[in-house]
XYZ file of C-alpha atoms in Angstrom:
383
model
C -27.056 -111.205 -95.155
C -30.464 -110.066 -94.834
C -33.018 -111.594 -91.737
C -35.549 -114.081 -92.844
C -38.271 -112.154 -91.494
C -38.700 -108.107 -92.768
C -41.499 -106.182 -90.503
C -42.647 -103.403 -92.548
C -44.990 -100.136 -91.997
C -45.566 -99.011 -95.097
C -49.409 -100.682 -96.034
C -51.995 -100.231 -94.169
C -55.295 -102.284 -94.529
C -57.292 -99.143 -95.505
C -55.227 -97.674 -97.958
C -54.346 -101.286 -99.366
C -57.900 -102.430 -99.673
C -59.158 -98.863 -101.384
C -56.005 -99.190 -104.140
C -57.397 -102.416 -105.433
C -59.432 -102.757 -108.196
C -59.753 -106.425 -108.031
C -60.097 -108.226 -104.890
C -60.307 -112.051 -104.162
C -61.868 -112.557 -100.861
C -61.834 -116.266 -99.588
C -64.444 -117.814 -96.847
C -63.622 -120.865 -94.884
C -65.910 -123.888 -93.982
C -65.444 -123.198 -90.281
C -66.643 -119.430 -90.873
C -69.996 -120.315 -93.385
C -71.216 -123.439 -91.403
C -71.912 -123.546 -87.679
C -70.646 -126.979 -86.069
C -73.967 -128.437 -86.342
C -73.762 -127.979 -89.998
C -76.231 -125.093 -90.197
C -75.618 -121.932 -92.468
C -74.719 -118.810 -90.481
C -77.034 -116.962 -92.767
C -77.105 -113.373 -90.575
C -72.877 -113.392 -90.705
C -72.751 -113.808 -94.596
C -75.608 -111.699 -95.265
C -73.139 -108.811 -93.390
C -70.187 -110.126 -95.430
C -72.706 -109.896 -99.062
C -73.362 -106.119 -97.823
C -69.699 -105.654 -98.047
C -68.937 -106.982 -101.289
C -71.890 -105.591 -102.958
C -70.353 -102.094 -101.415
C -67.016 -102.380 -102.573
C -68.503 -103.351 -105.928
C -70.158 -100.461 -106.133
C -67.052 -98.269 -105.324
C -65.616 -99.651 -108.028
C -63.889 -102.928 -107.120
C -64.156 -105.934 -108.937
C -65.098 -108.870 -106.460
C -64.179 -112.654 -106.763
C -65.342 -114.854 -103.802
C -63.541 -118.071 -103.026
C -66.236 -120.088 -100.902
C -65.544 -123.604 -98.711
C -68.344 -125.144 -97.334
C -69.970 -127.924 -100.070
C -68.397 -130.833 -97.960
C -69.975 -129.611 -94.660
C -73.482 -128.453 -96.127
C -73.578 -132.122 -98.246
C -72.865 -133.688 -94.732
C -75.106 -132.487 -93.203
C -77.825 -132.978 -95.632
C -76.604 -136.639 -96.090
C -76.232 -137.346 -92.643
C -72.834 -138.694 -92.696
C -70.340 -138.774 -90.144
C -67.019 -137.140 -89.522
C -68.561 -134.104 -91.287
C -68.296 -136.283 -94.772
C -64.213 -136.662 -94.444
C -64.151 -139.771 -93.111
C -63.225 -141.317 -96.626
C -63.311 -139.719 -100.090
C -66.567 -141.413 -101.686
C -68.600 -139.534 -98.512
C -66.180 -136.259 -99.172
C -67.204 -136.736 -102.928
C -70.781 -137.454 -102.344
C -71.216 -134.951 -99.554
C -69.445 -131.747 -102.056
C -71.847 -133.409 -104.939
C -75.337 -132.626 -102.668
C -73.481 -129.340 -100.953
C -72.484 -127.949 -104.487
C -75.893 -127.332 -104.844
C -76.540 -125.928 -101.738
C -73.636 -123.580 -101.678
C -74.477 -122.370 -105.192
C -78.283 -121.319 -104.548
C -76.774 -119.418 -100.606
C -74.583 -117.206 -102.858
C -76.824 -116.734 -106.124
C -79.826 -115.540 -103.816
C -77.928 -113.414 -101.055
C -75.892 -111.834 -103.573
C -79.314 -111.513 -105.997
C -80.619 -109.217 -103.064
C -78.316 -106.912 -103.942
C -79.099 -106.619 -107.693
C -75.608 -108.348 -108.430
C -75.667 -111.541 -110.294
C -73.223 -114.279 -108.986
C -71.462 -117.169 -111.455
C -70.351 -120.000 -110.036
C -66.874 -121.915 -111.198
C -65.428 -125.072 -110.262
C -61.975 -125.882 -110.695
C -59.302 -129.167 -109.923
C -55.852 -128.639 -109.465
C -55.377 -129.770 -112.645
C -57.318 -126.660 -114.465
C -54.976 -124.446 -112.354
C -51.863 -126.529 -113.716
C -52.558 -126.655 -117.374
C -51.092 -123.968 -118.814
C -53.874 -123.879 -121.231
C -56.625 -124.515 -118.795
C -55.310 -121.828 -116.712
C -55.228 -119.267 -119.076
C -59.210 -120.354 -120.216
C -59.683 -119.550 -116.602
C -58.130 -116.352 -116.814
C -60.550 -115.488 -119.742
C -63.525 -116.446 -118.098
C -62.785 -114.536 -114.434
C -61.715 -111.678 -116.881
C -65.196 -111.606 -118.505
C -67.172 -112.443 -115.936
C -66.037 -109.057 -113.834
C -66.350 -106.833 -116.881
C -69.922 -107.741 -117.230
C -70.414 -106.449 -113.353
C -71.018 -110.581 -112.182
C -69.306 -111.882 -108.952
C -67.991 -115.502 -109.713
C -68.187 -117.619 -106.705
C -64.961 -120.262 -107.198
C -64.561 -123.276 -105.212
C -62.582 -126.733 -105.532
C -64.907 -129.130 -107.596
C -64.618 -131.366 -104.272
C -67.053 -134.248 -106.180
C -64.350 -134.856 -108.818
C -61.411 -134.795 -107.286
C -59.249 -137.032 -105.396
C -56.851 -136.494 -102.202
C -53.423 -137.276 -104.851
C -54.832 -134.398 -107.809
C -56.517 -131.668 -105.357
C -55.663 -128.154 -103.718
C -56.784 -130.160 -100.454
C -57.307 -126.198 -99.099
C -59.231 -122.952 -100.655
C -56.151 -121.125 -99.112
C -53.853 -121.946 -102.024
C -57.183 -121.817 -104.668
C -57.737 -118.136 -103.600
C -53.864 -117.341 -103.940
C -53.962 -119.212 -107.786
C -57.037 -117.586 -108.493
C -55.871 -113.998 -107.306
C -52.915 -115.058 -109.732
C -55.233 -116.002 -113.163
C -57.443 -113.026 -112.194
C -54.398 -110.768 -112.059
C -55.795 -109.327 -108.609
C -54.474 -106.176 -106.788
C -55.179 -108.053 -103.322
C -56.254 -111.576 -101.523
C -57.852 -111.469 -98.322
C -58.268 -114.703 -96.485
C -61.043 -114.158 -93.853
C -59.737 -117.151 -91.183
C -60.800 -118.167 -87.706
C -57.575 -116.554 -86.264
C -56.603 -112.933 -86.245
C -53.311 -113.133 -88.830
C -50.088 -114.959 -88.043
C -48.866 -114.857 -84.501
C -45.063 -115.151 -84.198
C -45.614 -118.184 -81.087
C -49.529 -120.405 -80.870
C -51.627 -117.557 -79.181
C -53.416 -120.582 -77.678
C -51.003 -121.592 -75.862
C -48.336 -118.461 -75.416
C -50.260 -115.399 -73.268
C -47.362 -113.276 -74.987
C -47.960 -114.117 -78.882
C -47.907 -111.086 -80.652
C -49.614 -110.321 -84.422
C -47.150 -109.780 -87.217
C -48.911 -107.092 -88.950
C -46.488 -106.654 -91.766
C -44.471 -109.173 -93.727
C -42.032 -108.415 -96.336
C -40.272 -111.656 -96.494
C -41.587 -115.515 -95.830
C -38.048 -117.044 -94.939
C -38.017 -120.302 -93.064
C -38.868 -118.663 -89.382
C -42.124 -117.599 -90.540
C -42.406 -120.537 -92.121
C -41.727 -122.865 -88.783
C -44.188 -120.543 -86.909
C -47.092 -121.937 -88.301
C -49.434 -124.479 -87.080
C -50.539 -126.853 -89.830
C -53.923 -128.012 -88.729
C -57.425 -126.811 -89.119
C -59.117 -125.670 -85.787
C -62.661 -126.103 -86.395
C -63.106 -129.790 -87.735
C -64.522 -128.470 -91.210
C -61.641 -127.195 -92.995
C -58.518 -128.120 -94.212
C -56.365 -125.447 -94.200
C -53.986 -124.282 -91.171
C -51.716 -121.132 -90.957
C -49.286 -123.354 -93.307
C -51.403 -123.686 -96.341
C -52.523 -119.652 -95.851
C -48.371 -118.582 -95.632
C -47.772 -121.201 -98.716
C -50.791 -119.183 -100.407
C -49.338 -115.874 -99.076
C -46.143 -116.843 -101.170
C -47.863 -117.490 -104.389
C -49.718 -114.122 -104.358
C -46.856 -112.132 -103.464
C -44.723 -114.294 -106.111
C -46.695 -112.676 -108.641
C -46.624 -109.255 -106.875
C -50.283 -109.626 -105.176
C -50.620 -108.489 -101.403
C -52.361 -111.001 -99.098
C -53.958 -110.468 -96.015
C -54.842 -113.044 -93.445
C -57.556 -111.482 -90.571
C -60.372 -112.782 -88.406
C -63.486 -113.410 -90.230
C -65.877 -114.146 -87.051
C -67.411 -111.186 -86.415
C -70.526 -110.101 -88.410
C -69.017 -107.113 -91.065
C -65.644 -108.349 -91.306
C -64.379 -106.863 -93.790
C -64.907 -103.567 -92.004
C -64.137 -104.956 -88.762
C -60.292 -105.402 -90.308
C -60.082 -102.306 -91.404
C -61.230 -100.360 -88.289
C -59.143 -102.780 -86.244
C -56.248 -103.346 -88.111
C -56.180 -106.574 -86.663
C -54.070 -108.882 -89.425
C -51.286 -109.748 -91.251
C -49.974 -108.289 -94.319
C -48.150 -109.812 -96.650
C -46.673 -107.539 -98.718
C -44.831 -108.444 -102.324
C -41.339 -107.271 -102.966
C -40.908 -108.094 -106.460
C -43.308 -109.345 -109.746
C -42.257 -111.521 -112.161
C -43.889 -111.848 -115.428
C -47.528 -114.075 -115.750
C -45.908 -117.344 -117.054
C -43.454 -117.170 -114.516
C -45.894 -116.740 -111.470
C -47.873 -119.561 -113.064
C -44.827 -121.935 -112.929
C -43.737 -120.574 -109.000
C -47.511 -121.220 -108.138
C -48.107 -124.564 -109.304
C -48.539 -127.231 -106.315
C -47.592 -130.737 -108.340
C -44.526 -131.015 -110.103
C -42.884 -134.227 -111.851
C -39.593 -134.629 -110.140
C -36.742 -132.539 -108.735
C -33.356 -131.906 -109.937
C -30.604 -131.491 -107.795
C -27.691 -129.081 -108.095
C -24.494 -128.204 -106.448
C -23.392 -125.265 -104.728
C -21.833 -123.575 -108.365
C -25.133 -123.996 -110.162
C -26.954 -122.089 -107.376
C -24.525 -119.562 -107.180
C -25.579 -119.381 -111.099
C -29.349 -119.607 -110.669
C -28.809 -116.639 -107.995
C -26.902 -114.033 -110.778
C -29.946 -115.685 -113.554
C -28.553 -117.888 -115.201
C -29.714 -121.116 -116.767
C -29.283 -124.394 -115.264
C -26.337 -126.430 -117.047
C -25.753 -130.258 -117.080
C -22.727 -129.287 -115.266
C -24.387 -128.296 -112.044
C -26.794 -131.491 -111.840
C -25.734 -133.990 -109.534
C -28.531 -136.093 -109.233
C -32.330 -136.942 -111.447
C -35.758 -137.944 -109.402
C -38.437 -138.859 -110.803
C -39.930 -139.913 -114.818
C -40.530 -136.602 -116.171
C -40.720 -135.608 -119.687
C -39.076 -132.462 -121.788
C -41.557 -129.596 -120.564
C -42.549 -131.015 -117.318
C -42.687 -128.300 -114.597
C -39.914 -130.119 -112.129
C -38.415 -128.538 -109.024
C -34.575 -127.574 -108.479
C -33.113 -128.760 -104.965
C -30.237 -127.054 -103.330
C -27.696 -129.044 -101.671
C -29.487 -128.276 -98.185
C -32.484 -130.026 -99.656
C -35.096 -126.990 -99.975
C -36.542 -125.824 -103.269
C -34.233 -123.685 -105.026
C -36.545 -122.972 -107.966
C -39.178 -124.352 -110.191
C -38.902 -124.127 -114.003
C -39.574 -126.415 -117.602
C -37.789 -129.539 -117.955
C -35.346 -129.453 -121.451
C -34.740 -132.907 -120.885
C -37.086 -136.276 -120.520
C -35.404 -137.610 -117.203
C -33.539 -140.392 -118.615
C -31.851 -138.226 -120.882
C -31.560 -135.568 -117.915
C -29.587 -138.684 -115.678
C -27.264 -139.555 -118.378
C -26.043 -135.971 -118.978
C -26.059 -134.601 -115.390
C -22.659 -133.591 -114.063
C -21.142 -133.157 -117.649
C -19.874 -130.069 -119.634
C -21.804 -129.096 -122.214
C -18.993 -130.075 -125.017
C -19.675 -133.777 -124.084
C -23.647 -133.927 -124.374
C -23.843 -134.688 -127.853
C -21.679 -137.798 -127.516
C -23.501 -138.864 -124.737
C -26.675 -138.646 -125.907
C -26.184 -139.309 -129.660
C -27.951 -136.015 -130.841
C -27.333 -132.529 -131.092
C -28.520 -131.369 -127.683
C -29.798 -128.258 -125.739
C -27.712 -126.230 -123.762
C -29.556 -126.216 -120.847
C -31.049 -128.442 -118.299
C -33.903 -125.632 -117.686
C -33.821 -122.359 -119.012
C -33.575 -119.253 -117.301
C -36.543 -118.072 -119.065
C -38.544 -121.128 -118.271
C -37.731 -120.652 -114.619
C -38.428 -118.995 -111.358
C -36.619 -118.617 -108.160
C -38.878 -119.476 -104.962
């Protein structure tokens, strides 16, 4: 069995950036906003200078920017950075959205480039039709030489239906834009084998080709700044989403002025390299953050799915949730992990009735002509 963690030296920061036509750059609240709620204007000016230079070289740039809640909280005088409750967060975001959009627009305009604001919710990228609309909008803006600035619409999103952090949003935008690279500018240099704050011998992992369970266990789920909402766990999930779509993802420090140039010169960061690329539709399926239910399967079904087969009712042991046909569901292995994700061919009620039964029994159990698969292989992606 191959190791869960695979390290590669094939990709270097400079060659991966130079070869990437469309690049998504994510900026977190902790980099954009000082602890007192003021904007790090000088730092931002250096970043804008860098992205303008990249565009001049022929790259297409999409910015994913946090900061609306932190900016709005300062203006409104709200405690805890506007994050003490949902109402405060939504109010702060409403005020902060105008300030953040103006900030990016004016600074990018100084480089004779137009900026566009795109606010999205989780539902915009989870729903297939709206996802394709977002894809079309991004494509047109980039073709016109505009730099889209994307953020989650925190003024209307709730805790139950939101990305929760812009790391995963950046990866999903990368999918939608068919980007060649996603860069997460962070308050840490990348992924370490141990927590560098408590272990002096912690080593930075520079190239990772497989995000296994051991990699996920290295993550610290909390944001160190208190302003943002994404920790290393969300960054690794973002890397998984991006890599599934065949997109490399970089985590590097954004603290210094000219953060992208600093990374390219120092090569201190972590590159997550995709090993395979799946269809756009399957990438959308695998990157979804919300599902309608679970289908538990036995060991035989695991083998079949890994061999490229559809999920048949005979291999299903348990149904969770109240999903309907066409909903996205998770397929759970006997060990309890998420093995795959796909579109349900049956409502949960009928799926429960036929679970564990052979194909020739289904018609009698259901009282109508059945579909052979619980999840068809064309609508299924292994995770």
